[in-house]
């Protein structure tokens, strides 16, 4: 201190703390001259003493004017040192940086001015304090005083120039500080940070791309800033980095992919679009490198496929197809279970397009990695089954395709059919809305005979007889009307002549007996007219209620459809098909005379000719009721049929004949519906003799 006072006049020290700027400036010029002389003489001890005096007595003084004088004095001393200033920077710079946080805005302003003058003198030697200066400038960029902000901007530009010229700048030491500041929300700070990122990226010797994962999330965060200027600057910086990625031979896609996945779910539309665009480029460029992140990327893409913004939807769909083309293998970190988990979660999406793509992924995995998918089947099977209740037909059809692929294994097939029946049971509306679609599609994918036989087996043991009746009626209607089941109908028509048709008829028979109309339809389809007539006769014991008549009405109308065209043509030979005619008249007798179905069936029966063809001879029937004549002609056949039944009863020692029924229980839940128990063994024997 004494050394400093010996070289600095007291008047200079007094003026350095004066409240007038001009006096402080003149005092600083005096100090500059003194230090310059000391530097020429090489007396660095006294120079150090002068700097120490300016620091302790002025820059750290409680008096604002002293602090201002100390700052201008330190700058003057640096100017006086010129090329030798670098060896005193450890004394000069820290107190100036400390003044950046001074409570007095004028002191902060002079600190910016002082550091600006110091930096102009020392240039590259200044870099050793870069992180401290950067941190200070980051805070000053958001200073409440406009003049301080302006001074900070001037200093910032100078520091950028120095850094771009320097070969001593350490990007490794700077990145942690940048990463820490990237989450600041202040708009001035954000502009300051983006400006530095852009400048550093423009320096050829600084590899900002290699450190991009450290501040990428912060840049994406700025895309949703309320300031248009900040959003534009962040987008410009991101676009530049993306272009560099395209041109770079090696990029760390993994760390950035994790960030992009999170940003793809941002509530901000522009952020989502930018993130999904980056993901799209990554998938194209990264290829196999992205296999470990396959599931995460898929989790980001699927929701975007249903985004409200068309641009996002287009890019997401393109990315989805690109991702699907990457054929990873489990031994190459391709996680089938993780991808299935993502797809399963997306099946709960409110958007149809997303659910469809999720199902497409499950289907793709089944095709490529069936054994691995089946290992995780327990995790997704329940969700796939529930998806059969989806509101979208497209979704249901895709789910059925997947189930059909899984159901190639018998246990899974059984599980699928049991679940379907259970779901139809707890939700009858599902059976009405989706039942036909589901059953028909399964028949196409898995084989109609296999599906119907399995359903019949399950319904045969169904304890809820009311539901069993409803379900059988639905299955019967599908059987009689669906084009997909034409082969099954053809097989049933050959029941009397074909072993396969006979087995199918027997398989369906027991469960079809839950509904009188269904069993009659089945018999008519299989041309078991004699048996159909016997069933109709047994209906006398039933409660002919409204539900019964509704089903009877449906049956009559079905008889007028193309499915039963062969049956109507057989009426041209009433003598040959007497049991058919008797069965139809039996149905007619059960219908109310004023009903539409009665009129339809009666009109049809009136067209039956009163003659039959026998070779080349045409026998005209006598006058009177032709039906009575036909029934009379067929009485011998009926008698023979009765004898056969008696024989079957005696041979098999059954309580009832195979072509007759008894109630399944003495007190059924619904006495008005037919509850039947069939004897399959005798029926099979009868068919083999027919």
XYZ file of C-alpha atoms in Angstrom:
690
model
C 0.000 0.000 0.000
C 2.834 2.386 0.968
C 4.582 1.685 -2.344
C 1.446 2.628 -4.218
C 0.974 5.845 -2.269
C 4.560 6.789 -2.983
C 4.022 6.715 -6.724
C 0.445 8.024 -6.881
C -0.101 11.615 -5.802
C -2.754 12.210 -3.159
C -4.627 14.513 -5.532
C -5.020 11.654 -8.004
C -6.351 9.372 -5.309
C -8.749 12.100 -4.186
C -10.011 12.791 -7.730
C -10.405 9.082 -8.431
C -13.223 8.932 -5.883
C -14.810 12.244 -6.847
C -18.497 12.297 -7.707
C -17.767 13.995 -11.025
C -16.987 11.694 -13.911
C -14.520 14.118 -15.514
C -12.346 14.234 -12.401
C -12.368 10.444 -12.137
C -11.456 10.185 -15.812
C -8.534 12.594 -15.451
C -7.314 10.690 -12.394
C -7.478 7.448 -14.395
C -5.358 8.996 -17.146
C -2.791 9.919 -14.497
C -2.739 6.342 -13.248
C -2.319 5.083 -16.823
C 0.777 7.244 -17.222
C 2.217 6.172 -13.876
C 1.734 2.476 -14.647
C 3.206 2.917 -18.099
C 6.371 4.399 -16.596
C 6.561 1.594 -14.039
C 6.160 -0.979 -16.828
C 8.976 0.590 -18.818
C 11.244 0.435 -15.808
C 10.133 -3.130 -15.102
C 8.980 -2.375 -11.566
C 6.147 -4.868 -11.411
C 6.056 -4.896 -7.628
C 4.910 -1.284 -7.558
C 2.483 -2.020 -10.405
C 1.042 -4.826 -8.325
C 0.812 -2.450 -5.336
C -1.071 0.118 -7.430
C -3.533 -2.527 -8.632
C -3.963 -3.765 -5.057
C -4.667 -0.201 -3.899
C -7.277 0.282 -6.605
C -8.888 -3.030 -5.659
C -9.017 -2.888 -1.877
C -9.508 0.825 -1.370
C -11.742 1.514 -4.304
C -13.531 -1.408 -6.029
C -14.441 -3.043 -2.713
C -15.280 0.265 -1.021
C -18.740 0.818 0.478
C -18.864 4.138 -1.361
C -20.293 3.936 -4.879
C -18.069 6.716 -6.249
C -14.983 4.941 -4.895
C -16.061 1.746 -6.670
C -16.594 3.634 -9.916
C -13.156 5.229 -9.601
C -11.563 1.871 -8.824
C -13.040 0.284 -11.968
C -11.923 3.078 -14.265
C -8.529 3.004 -12.558
C -8.087 -0.750 -13.167
C -8.923 -0.278 -16.827
C -6.422 2.595 -17.054
C -3.717 0.485 -15.398
C -4.308 -2.287 -17.943
C -4.002 0.172 -20.808
C -0.773 1.443 -19.289
C 0.617 -2.100 -19.067
C -0.176 -2.857 -22.705
C 1.573 -6.096 -23.704
C 2.631 -6.836 -20.133
C -0.899 -6.749 -18.769
C -1.347 -10.519 -18.958
C 0.862 -11.129 -15.922
C -1.387 -8.927 -13.767
C -4.773 -10.165 -15.002
C -5.261 -12.361 -11.927
C -5.373 -9.107 -9.893
C -7.266 -6.937 -12.359
C -10.139 -9.061 -13.706
C -11.734 -10.684 -10.575
C -12.713 -7.388 -8.876
C -14.208 -6.141 -12.141
C -16.273 -9.322 -12.550
C -17.338 -8.994 -8.926
C -18.668 -5.520 -9.680
C -21.130 -6.973 -12.228
C -23.369 -7.912 -9.304
C -23.153 -4.506 -7.606
C -26.422 -3.063 -6.334
C -25.726 0.275 -8.044
C -26.572 0.109 -11.768
C -23.969 2.813 -12.510
C -21.277 0.649 -10.940
C -22.403 -2.296 -13.066
C -22.245 -0.054 -16.118
C -18.669 1.055 -15.301
C -17.740 -2.571 -14.723
C -18.862 -3.399 -18.276
C -16.934 -0.410 -19.605
C -13.811 -1.336 -17.633
C -13.838 -4.968 -18.727
C -14.397 -3.881 -22.330
C -11.235 -1.742 -22.208
C -9.300 -4.493 -20.449
C -10.386 -7.080 -23.064
C -9.325 -4.816 -25.925
C -5.839 -4.704 -24.482
C -5.260 -8.341 -23.483
C -7.375 -10.071 -26.193
C -6.582 -13.830 -26.169
C -5.049 -13.787 -22.677
C -8.512 -12.897 -21.495
C -9.796 -16.460 -22.260
C -8.724 -17.906 -18.919
C -11.595 -15.975 -17.329
C -14.089 -16.845 -20.050
C -16.505 -18.966 -17.991
C -16.699 -16.354 -15.239
C -17.204 -13.559 -17.731
C -19.801 -15.597 -19.666
C -21.722 -16.264 -16.453
C -21.639 -12.562 -15.591
C -22.714 -11.493 -19.073
C -25.546 -14.030 -18.976
C -26.941 -12.270 -15.925
C -26.282 -8.765 -17.274
C -28.179 -9.572 -20.477
C -31.333 -9.509 -18.376
C -30.309 -6.476 -16.271
C -33.108 -4.166 -15.201
C -31.160 -1.084 -16.309
C -31.238 -0.386 -20.032
C -27.816 1.300 -20.062
C -26.268 -1.730 -18.355
C -27.846 -4.033 -20.950
C -26.429 -1.881 -23.751
C -22.960 -1.906 -22.207
C -23.189 -5.672 -21.692
C -24.111 -6.177 -25.365
C -21.031 -4.210 -26.485
C -18.836 -6.257 -24.183
C -20.505 -9.473 -25.380
C -19.709 -8.725 -29.023
C -16.082 -8.066 -28.171
C -15.801 -11.284 -26.159
C -17.291 -13.254 -29.085
C -14.700 -11.784 -31.422
C -11.912 -12.701 -29.034
C -13.175 -16.278 -28.609
C -13.545 -16.902 -32.346
C -9.924 -15.764 -32.843
C -8.471 -17.657 -29.885
C -6.934 -21.109 -29.957
C -7.047 -21.333 -26.163
C -10.827 -21.559 -25.794
C -11.927 -24.841 -24.167
C -15.346 -26.028 -25.367
C -15.191 -28.942 -22.910
C -15.018 -26.558 -19.940
C -17.689 -24.274 -21.358
C -20.414 -26.865 -22.170
C -21.376 -27.665 -18.530
C -21.977 -23.955 -17.926
C -24.029 -23.657 -21.105
C -26.084 -26.735 -20.220
C -26.831 -25.285 -16.806
C -28.056 -22.011 -18.271
C -30.208 -23.518 -21.059
C -33.238 -23.956 -18.821
C -33.478 -20.265 -17.931
C -36.812 -18.792 -19.071
C -35.855 -15.117 -19.265
C -36.163 -14.031 -22.929
C -33.031 -11.829 -22.833
C -30.956 -14.682 -21.450
C -32.359 -17.031 -24.085
C -31.360 -14.648 -26.860
C -27.916 -14.361 -25.312
C -27.500 -18.156 -25.175
C -28.721 -18.814 -28.713
C -26.382 -16.101 -29.934
C -23.397 -17.801 -28.317
C -24.388 -21.241 -29.611
C -24.636 -19.874 -33.137
C -21.307 -18.078 -32.910
C -19.425 -21.040 -31.473
C -20.943 -23.372 -34.065
C -19.612 -21.118 -36.820
C -16.022 -21.592 -35.625
C -14.442 -24.427 -37.658
C -12.131 -25.527 -34.849
C -14.945 -25.851 -32.288
C -16.994 -29.067 -32.490
C -20.381 -27.926 -31.189
C -22.127 -30.840 -32.937
C -20.345 -33.307 -30.702
C -21.849 -31.587 -27.665
C -25.287 -31.020 -29.173
C -27.036 -33.530 -26.847
C -25.985 -31.338 -23.907
C -28.012 -28.325 -25.005
C -30.436 -29.744 -27.589
C -33.294 -29.981 -25.122
C -32.825 -26.331 -24.179
C -33.045 -25.259 -27.818
C -36.239 -27.249 -28.273
C -37.600 -25.642 -25.157
C -37.119 -22.238 -26.761
C -39.285 -23.188 -29.745
C -42.364 -22.602 -27.604
C -41.204 -19.226 -26.257
C -43.743 -16.409 -26.328
C -41.283 -14.238 -28.259
C -41.394 -14.772 -32.005
C -37.793 -13.610 -32.320
C -36.526 -16.232 -29.860
C -38.507 -19.000 -31.562
C -37.068 -17.944 -34.896
C -33.490 -17.861 -33.573
C -33.856 -21.290 -31.929
C -35.368 -22.761 -35.087
C -32.575 -21.306 -37.188
C -29.945 -22.801 -34.890
C -31.670 -26.200 -34.928
C -31.949 -26.161 -38.712
C -28.243 -25.474 -38.985
C -27.406 -28.339 -36.637
C -29.674 -30.718 -38.521
C -27.904 -29.872 -41.744
C -24.567 -30.555 -40.058
C -25.876 -33.920 -38.847
C -26.802 -34.859 -42.408
C -23.265 -34.057 -43.549
C -21.462 -35.630 -40.601
C -20.049 -39.173 -40.875
C -20.505 -39.957 -37.162
C -23.252 -38.681 -34.867
C -24.435 -39.769 -31.418
C -28.060 -40.418 -32.423
C -28.974 -42.252 -29.241
C -28.766 -39.427 -26.675
C -30.505 -37.008 -28.993
C -33.211 -39.552 -29.833
C -34.199 -39.668 -26.166
C -34.631 -35.878 -26.143
C -36.600 -35.849 -29.390
C -38.968 -38.539 -28.150
C -39.914 -36.361 -25.189
C -40.298 -33.236 -27.313
C -42.514 -35.037 -29.814
C -45.178 -35.091 -27.100
C -44.932 -31.351 -26.441
C -48.210 -29.409 -26.204
C -46.666 -26.823 -28.532
C -47.431 -27.589 -32.164
C -44.237 -26.106 -33.623
C -42.092 -28.043 -31.145
C -43.843 -31.297 -32.060
C -43.369 -30.669 -35.769
C -39.671 -29.893 -35.351
C -39.113 -32.928 -33.120
C -40.889 -35.344 -35.452
C -38.960 -33.879 -38.409
C -35.688 -34.551 -36.603
C -36.804 -38.075 -35.737
C -37.655 -38.628 -39.391
C -34.155 -37.609 -40.436
C -32.595 -39.695 -37.676
C -34.443 -42.804 -38.789
C -33.269 -42.251 -42.358
C -29.675 -41.485 -41.367
C -29.159 -43.581 -38.234
C -30.627 -46.861 -39.403
C -29.290 -49.749 -37.336
C -27.771 -47.373 -34.776
C -31.296 -46.591 -33.608
C -32.307 -50.207 -32.972
C -31.859 -49.880 -29.172
C -34.159 -46.826 -29.272
C -36.690 -48.449 -31.609
C -39.441 -48.705 -28.980
C -38.996 -45.145 -27.680
C -39.104 -43.706 -31.181
C -42.184 -45.737 -32.013
C -43.819 -44.434 -28.843
C -43.269 -40.888 -30.116
C -44.433 -41.569 -33.667
C -47.718 -43.387 -33.051
C -49.509 -40.522 -31.243
C -48.302 -38.040 -33.882
C -49.967 -40.109 -36.612
C -53.279 -38.779 -35.281
C -52.068 -35.221 -34.621
C -54.508 -32.423 -35.352
C -51.883 -30.741 -37.537
C -51.660 -32.273 -41.002
C -47.942 -31.535 -41.446
C -47.152 -33.515 -38.311
C -49.362 -36.404 -39.435
C -47.641 -36.578 -42.822
C -44.121 -36.625 -41.354
C -45.152 -39.118 -38.648
C -46.574 -41.547 -41.210
C -43.475 -41.289 -43.360
C -41.276 -41.898 -40.314
C -43.400 -44.852 -39.295
C -42.850 -46.511 -42.667
C -39.125 -45.785 -42.541
C -38.916 -47.325 -39.079
C -40.831 -50.387 -40.206
C -38.266 -50.955 -42.962
C -35.478 -51.342 -40.376
C -35.355 -55.070 -39.678
C -33.618 -55.422 -36.334
C -32.925 -58.765 -34.707
C -33.326 -59.606 -30.993
C -29.649 -60.488 -30.729
C -28.851 -56.951 -31.953
C -30.571 -55.187 -29.023
C -33.912 -55.244 -30.834
C -36.338 -55.370 -27.900
C -39.519 -57.099 -29.078
C -41.100 -56.897 -25.628
C -40.587 -53.126 -25.382
C -42.101 -52.541 -28.819
C -45.090 -54.726 -27.982
C -45.559 -52.783 -24.761
C -45.616 -49.492 -26.694
C -48.102 -50.881 -29.223
C -50.295 -52.260 -26.441
C -50.447 -48.868 -24.703
C -51.380 -47.149 -27.933
C -54.353 -49.488 -28.351
C -55.988 -47.360 -25.644
C -55.550 -44.211 -27.734
C -58.677 -42.217 -28.454
C -57.584 -41.873 -32.086
C -58.434 -44.587 -34.605
C -55.389 -44.001 -36.825
C -53.009 -44.539 -33.911
C -54.760 -47.730 -32.842
C -54.610 -49.047 -36.405
C -50.870 -48.396 -36.685
C -50.264 -50.011 -33.295
C -52.031 -53.132 -34.523
C -50.032 -53.065 -37.754
C -46.865 -53.122 -35.655
C -48.046 -56.126 -33.655
C -48.892 -57.854 -36.919
C -45.462 -57.000 -38.351
C -43.712 -58.380 -35.289
C -45.772 -61.563 -35.453
C -44.708 -61.995 -39.043
C -41.007 -61.346 -38.391
C -40.505 -62.612 -34.831
C -43.405 -64.929 -34.075
C -41.668 -67.008 -31.405
C -40.502 -63.903 -29.500
C -43.960 -62.319 -29.668
C -45.593 -65.468 -28.316
C -43.239 -65.280 -25.344
C -44.839 -61.948 -24.444
C -48.360 -63.039 -25.368
C -49.634 -62.937 -21.792
C -48.759 -59.236 -21.657
C -50.812 -58.268 -24.698
C -53.463 -60.958 -25.151
C -56.084 -59.448 -22.829
C -55.674 -56.045 -24.474
C -56.061 -57.605 -27.915
C -59.210 -59.373 -26.804
C -60.680 -56.162 -25.401
C -59.888 -54.436 -28.696
C -62.531 -56.638 -30.322
C -65.040 -54.272 -28.691
C -63.490 -51.252 -30.419
C -65.824 -48.715 -31.985
C -63.963 -48.867 -35.308
C -64.622 -51.664 -37.801
C -61.113 -51.259 -39.214
C -59.597 -51.772 -35.798
C -61.729 -54.844 -35.141
C -60.760 -56.404 -38.472
C -57.060 -55.841 -37.792
C -57.413 -57.294 -34.302
C -59.069 -60.335 -35.813
C -56.202 -60.723 -38.273
C -53.765 -60.741 -35.357
C -55.897 -63.161 -33.375
C -56.091 -65.440 -36.385
C -52.316 -65.423 -36.638
C -51.977 -66.222 -32.937
C -54.777 -68.806 -33.077
C -52.766 -71.037 -35.357
C -51.894 -72.659 -32.038
C -54.929 -74.630 -30.711
C -54.748 -73.389 -27.080
C -54.822 -69.776 -28.225
C -57.674 -70.531 -30.602
C -59.741 -71.995 -27.781
C -58.909 -69.040 -25.542
C -60.004 -66.609 -28.231
C -63.356 -68.276 -28.856
C -64.102 -68.645 -25.134
C -63.361 -64.950 -24.611
C -65.595 -63.988 -27.515
C -68.497 -65.975 -26.155
C -67.918 -64.492 -22.702
C -67.861 -60.947 -24.068
C -71.018 -61.535 -26.082
C -72.638 -62.862 -22.926
C -71.867 -59.816 -20.772
C -72.623 -57.357 -23.573
C -75.476 -58.427 -25.833
C -75.227 -55.144 -27.726
C -71.722 -56.146 -28.799
C -73.164 -59.331 -30.254
C -75.712 -57.293 -32.192
C -73.273 -54.621 -33.370
C -70.128 -56.603 -33.980
C -71.051 -60.250 -33.763
C -71.589 -60.810 -37.496
C -68.421 -58.918 -38.425
C -66.270 -60.820 -35.926
C -67.659 -64.261 -36.692
C -67.508 -63.825 -40.458
C -63.935 -62.532 -40.368
C -62.781 -65.362 -38.134
C -64.410 -67.845 -40.476
C -62.429 -66.406 -43.382
C -59.151 -66.383 -41.459
C -59.412 -69.606 -39.494
C -61.904 -71.691 -41.431
C -65.658 -71.587 -41.007
C -65.976 -75.217 -39.966
C -63.312 -74.906 -37.284
C -64.845 -71.746 -35.848
C -68.435 -73.005 -35.861
C -67.569 -76.377 -34.349
C -65.622 -74.690 -31.537
C -68.470 -72.280 -30.849
C -70.929 -75.147 -30.841
C -68.826 -77.098 -28.341
C -68.692 -74.120 -25.979
C -72.398 -73.271 -26.286
C -73.405 -76.875 -25.762
C -72.165 -76.603 -22.174
C -73.426 -73.041 -21.604
C -75.283 -72.761 -18.291
C -77.100 -69.540 -19.186
C -79.741 -71.009 -21.477
C -81.238 -67.661 -22.444
C -77.902 -66.401 -23.673
C -77.197 -69.701 -25.410
C -80.469 -69.326 -27.302
C -79.607 -65.758 -28.365
C -76.097 -66.716 -29.390
C -77.233 -69.707 -31.421
C -79.841 -67.600 -33.201
C -77.149 -65.090 -34.132
C -74.783 -67.807 -35.365
C -77.573 -69.421 -37.321
C -78.456 -66.163 -39.053
C -74.803 -65.635 -40.000
C -74.627 -69.214 -41.286
C -77.674 -68.718 -43.489
C -76.901 -65.274 -44.883
C -73.134 -64.687 -45.081
C -71.264 -65.203 -48.320
C -68.155 -66.161 -46.321
C -69.979 -69.293 -45.080
C -71.182 -70.520 -48.465
C -68.837 -73.518 -48.332
C -70.164 -74.458 -44.909
C -73.739 -74.340 -46.213
C -72.733 -76.472 -49.175
C -71.244 -79.049 -46.839
C -74.362 -79.138 -44.669
C -76.581 -79.683 -47.706
C -74.644 -82.913 -48.301
C -75.173 -84.236 -44.760
C -77.129 -87.285 -45.977
C -74.529 -88.211 -48.580
C -71.227 -86.913 -47.268
C -69.392 -88.035 -44.116
C -67.878 -84.602 -43.540
C -71.279 -82.966 -43.867
C -72.761 -85.487 -41.448
C -70.020 -84.785 -38.858
C -70.579 -81.066 -39.190
C -74.318 -81.447 -38.778
C -73.825 -83.522 -35.636
C -71.304 -81.000 -34.248
C -73.758 -78.140 -34.602
C -76.862 -80.091 -33.672
C -76.555 -80.138 -29.889
C -75.915 -76.415 -29.437
C -78.393 -75.437 -32.160
C -81.039 -77.198 -30.103
C -80.976 -74.213 -27.725
C -83.227 -72.488 -30.265
C -86.154 -74.209 -31.986
C -85.951 -71.947 -35.026
C -82.189 -72.523 -35.319
C -82.541 -76.310 -35.241
C -85.358 -76.197 -37.777
C -83.214 -73.987 -40.038
C -80.300 -76.380 -39.666
C -82.480 -79.358 -40.572
C -83.936 -77.575 -43.604
C -80.457 -76.547 -44.731
C -79.199 -80.127 -44.324
C -82.365 -81.407 -46.099
C -83.347 -83.373 -42.974
C -86.989 -82.625 -43.706
C -88.404 -85.586 -41.845
C -86.506 -84.547 -38.725
C -87.537 -80.927 -39.183
C -91.152 -82.019 -39.225
C -90.642 -83.996 -36.008
C -89.090 -80.938 -34.325
C -92.009 -78.769 -35.412
C -94.465 -81.294 -33.975
C -92.599 -81.157 -30.651
C -93.136 -77.397 -30.452
C -96.700 -78.007 -29.341
C -95.393 -78.297 -25.809
C -93.669 -74.907 -25.971
C -94.964 -71.547 -24.808
C -95.732 -69.759 -28.068
C -94.780 -66.262 -26.960
C -93.778 -63.085 -28.795
C -90.067 -63.990 -28.970
C -90.952 -67.350 -30.428
C -93.165 -65.777 -33.091
C -90.497 -63.205 -33.970
C -87.984 -65.981 -34.613
C -90.572 -67.910 -36.605
C -91.235 -64.809 -38.692
C -87.501 -64.477 -39.428
C -87.318 -68.125 -40.456
C -90.198 -67.761 -42.892
C -88.587 -64.710 -44.475
C -85.265 -66.543 -44.734
C -87.012 -69.292 -46.672
C -87.690 -66.702 -49.369
C -84.005 -65.773 -49.741
C -81.653 -67.195 -52.419
C -80.059 -69.453 -49.787
C -83.166 -71.655 -49.814
C -83.812 -71.512 -53.545
C -83.072 -75.247 -53.793
C -85.737 -75.928 -51.166
C -88.384 -73.969 -53.041
C -87.526 -75.826 -56.244
C -87.947 -79.119 -54.421
C -91.574 -78.156 -53.857
C -92.070 -78.878 -57.553
C -91.880 -82.559 -56.562
C -94.233 -82.745 -53.584
C -94.503 -86.508 -53.835
C -90.754 -86.871 -53.385
C -90.415 -84.252 -50.663
C -93.529 -84.932 -48.640
C -91.737 -84.287 -45.322
C -90.614 -80.887 -46.557
C -94.173 -79.998 -47.372
C -95.383 -81.284 -44.021
C -92.705 -79.259 -42.208
C -93.689 -76.069 -44.026
C -97.373 -76.610 -43.308
C -96.422 -77.246 -39.696
C -94.750 -73.826 -39.554
C -97.792 -72.296 -41.195
C -100.073 -73.752 -38.535
C -97.958 -72.176 -35.768
C -98.230 -68.666 -37.246
C -101.097 -66.259 -36.477
C -103.287 -65.980 -39.572
C -103.119 -62.210 -39.689
C -99.344 -62.059 -39.585
C -97.243 -61.120 -42.620
C -95.204 -64.299 -42.272
C -98.378 -66.413 -42.459
C -99.402 -64.714 -45.684
C -95.901 -65.124 -47.186
C -95.702 -68.834 -46.394
C -99.299 -69.539 -47.402
C -98.705 -67.777 -50.738
C -95.637 -69.922 -51.307
C -97.466 -73.159 -50.465
C -100.322 -72.253 -52.799
C -97.826 -72.398 -55.660
C -97.009 -76.040 -54.953
C -98.354 -78.060 -57.903
C -100.974 -80.750 -57.309
C -99.009 -83.241 -59.387
C -95.606 -84.879 -59.303
C -93.215 -86.081 -61.991
C -92.474 -89.834 -62.215
C -90.215 -90.541 -65.171
C -91.983 -89.616 -68.359
C -95.430 -90.117 -66.907
C -97.391 -87.183 -65.556
C -99.989 -88.155 -62.974
C -102.670 -85.576 -62.434
C -103.855 -85.481 -58.839
C -107.589 -85.806 -58.181
C -109.608 -82.785 -57.190
C -109.737 -81.707 -53.595
C -107.017 -80.642 -51.238
C -103.689 -81.568 -52.830
C -101.901 -81.486 -49.531
C -104.080 -84.149 -48.033
C -103.346 -86.367 -51.011
C -99.592 -85.800 -50.635
C -99.667 -86.574 -46.942
C -101.704 -89.677 -47.617
C -99.176 -90.790 -50.211
C -96.376 -90.301 -47.674
C -98.056 -92.140 -44.771
C -96.159 -95.343 -45.509
C -92.857 -93.492 -45.307
C -93.892 -91.916 -42.027
C -94.805 -95.321 -40.649
C -91.422 -96.729 -41.666
C -89.692 -93.741 -40.064
C -91.569 -94.342 -36.800
C -90.492 -97.966 -36.816
C -86.866 -96.893 -37.284
C -87.124 -94.616 -34.286
C -88.530 -97.409 -32.142
C -85.648 -99.650 -33.184
C -83.110 -96.965 -32.353
C -84.711 -96.463 -28.995
C -84.580 -100.165 -28.210
C -81.032 -100.623 -29.513
C -79.539 -97.686 -27.592
C -81.729 -97.906 -24.502
C -82.321 -94.113 -24.335
C -85.173 -92.436 -22.534
C -86.137 -90.571 -25.675
C -85.706 -91.240 -29.363
C -82.869 -89.394 -31.045
C -85.200 -87.233 -33.054
C -87.272 -86.126 -30.140
C -86.317 -83.795 -27.291
C -86.833 -83.279 -23.643
C -86.312 -80.228 -21.504
C -82.790 -79.688 -20.257
C -84.065 -79.245 -16.715
C -87.397 -79.699 -15.045
C -87.681 -76.035 -14.099
C -85.853 -74.051 -16.771
C -84.978 -70.415 -16.228
C -87.235 -69.414 -19.096
C -90.146 -71.830 -19.514
C -91.148 -70.061 -22.723
C -88.083 -71.106 -24.696
C -87.192 -74.568 -25.857
C -84.519 -76.132 -23.615
C -83.397 -79.313 -25.369
C -80.970 -82.092 -24.686
C -79.990 -84.100 -27.728
C -78.721 -87.602 -27.964
C -75.791 -87.298 -30.346
C -74.857 -90.976 -30.422
C -78.199 -92.291 -31.761
C -78.449 -89.338 -34.120
C -75.073 -90.171 -35.638
C -76.212 -93.823 -36.054
C -79.430 -92.710 -37.681
C -77.576 -90.483 -40.118
C -75.236 -93.316 -41.061
C -78.262 -95.470 -41.947
C -80.115 -92.694 -43.761
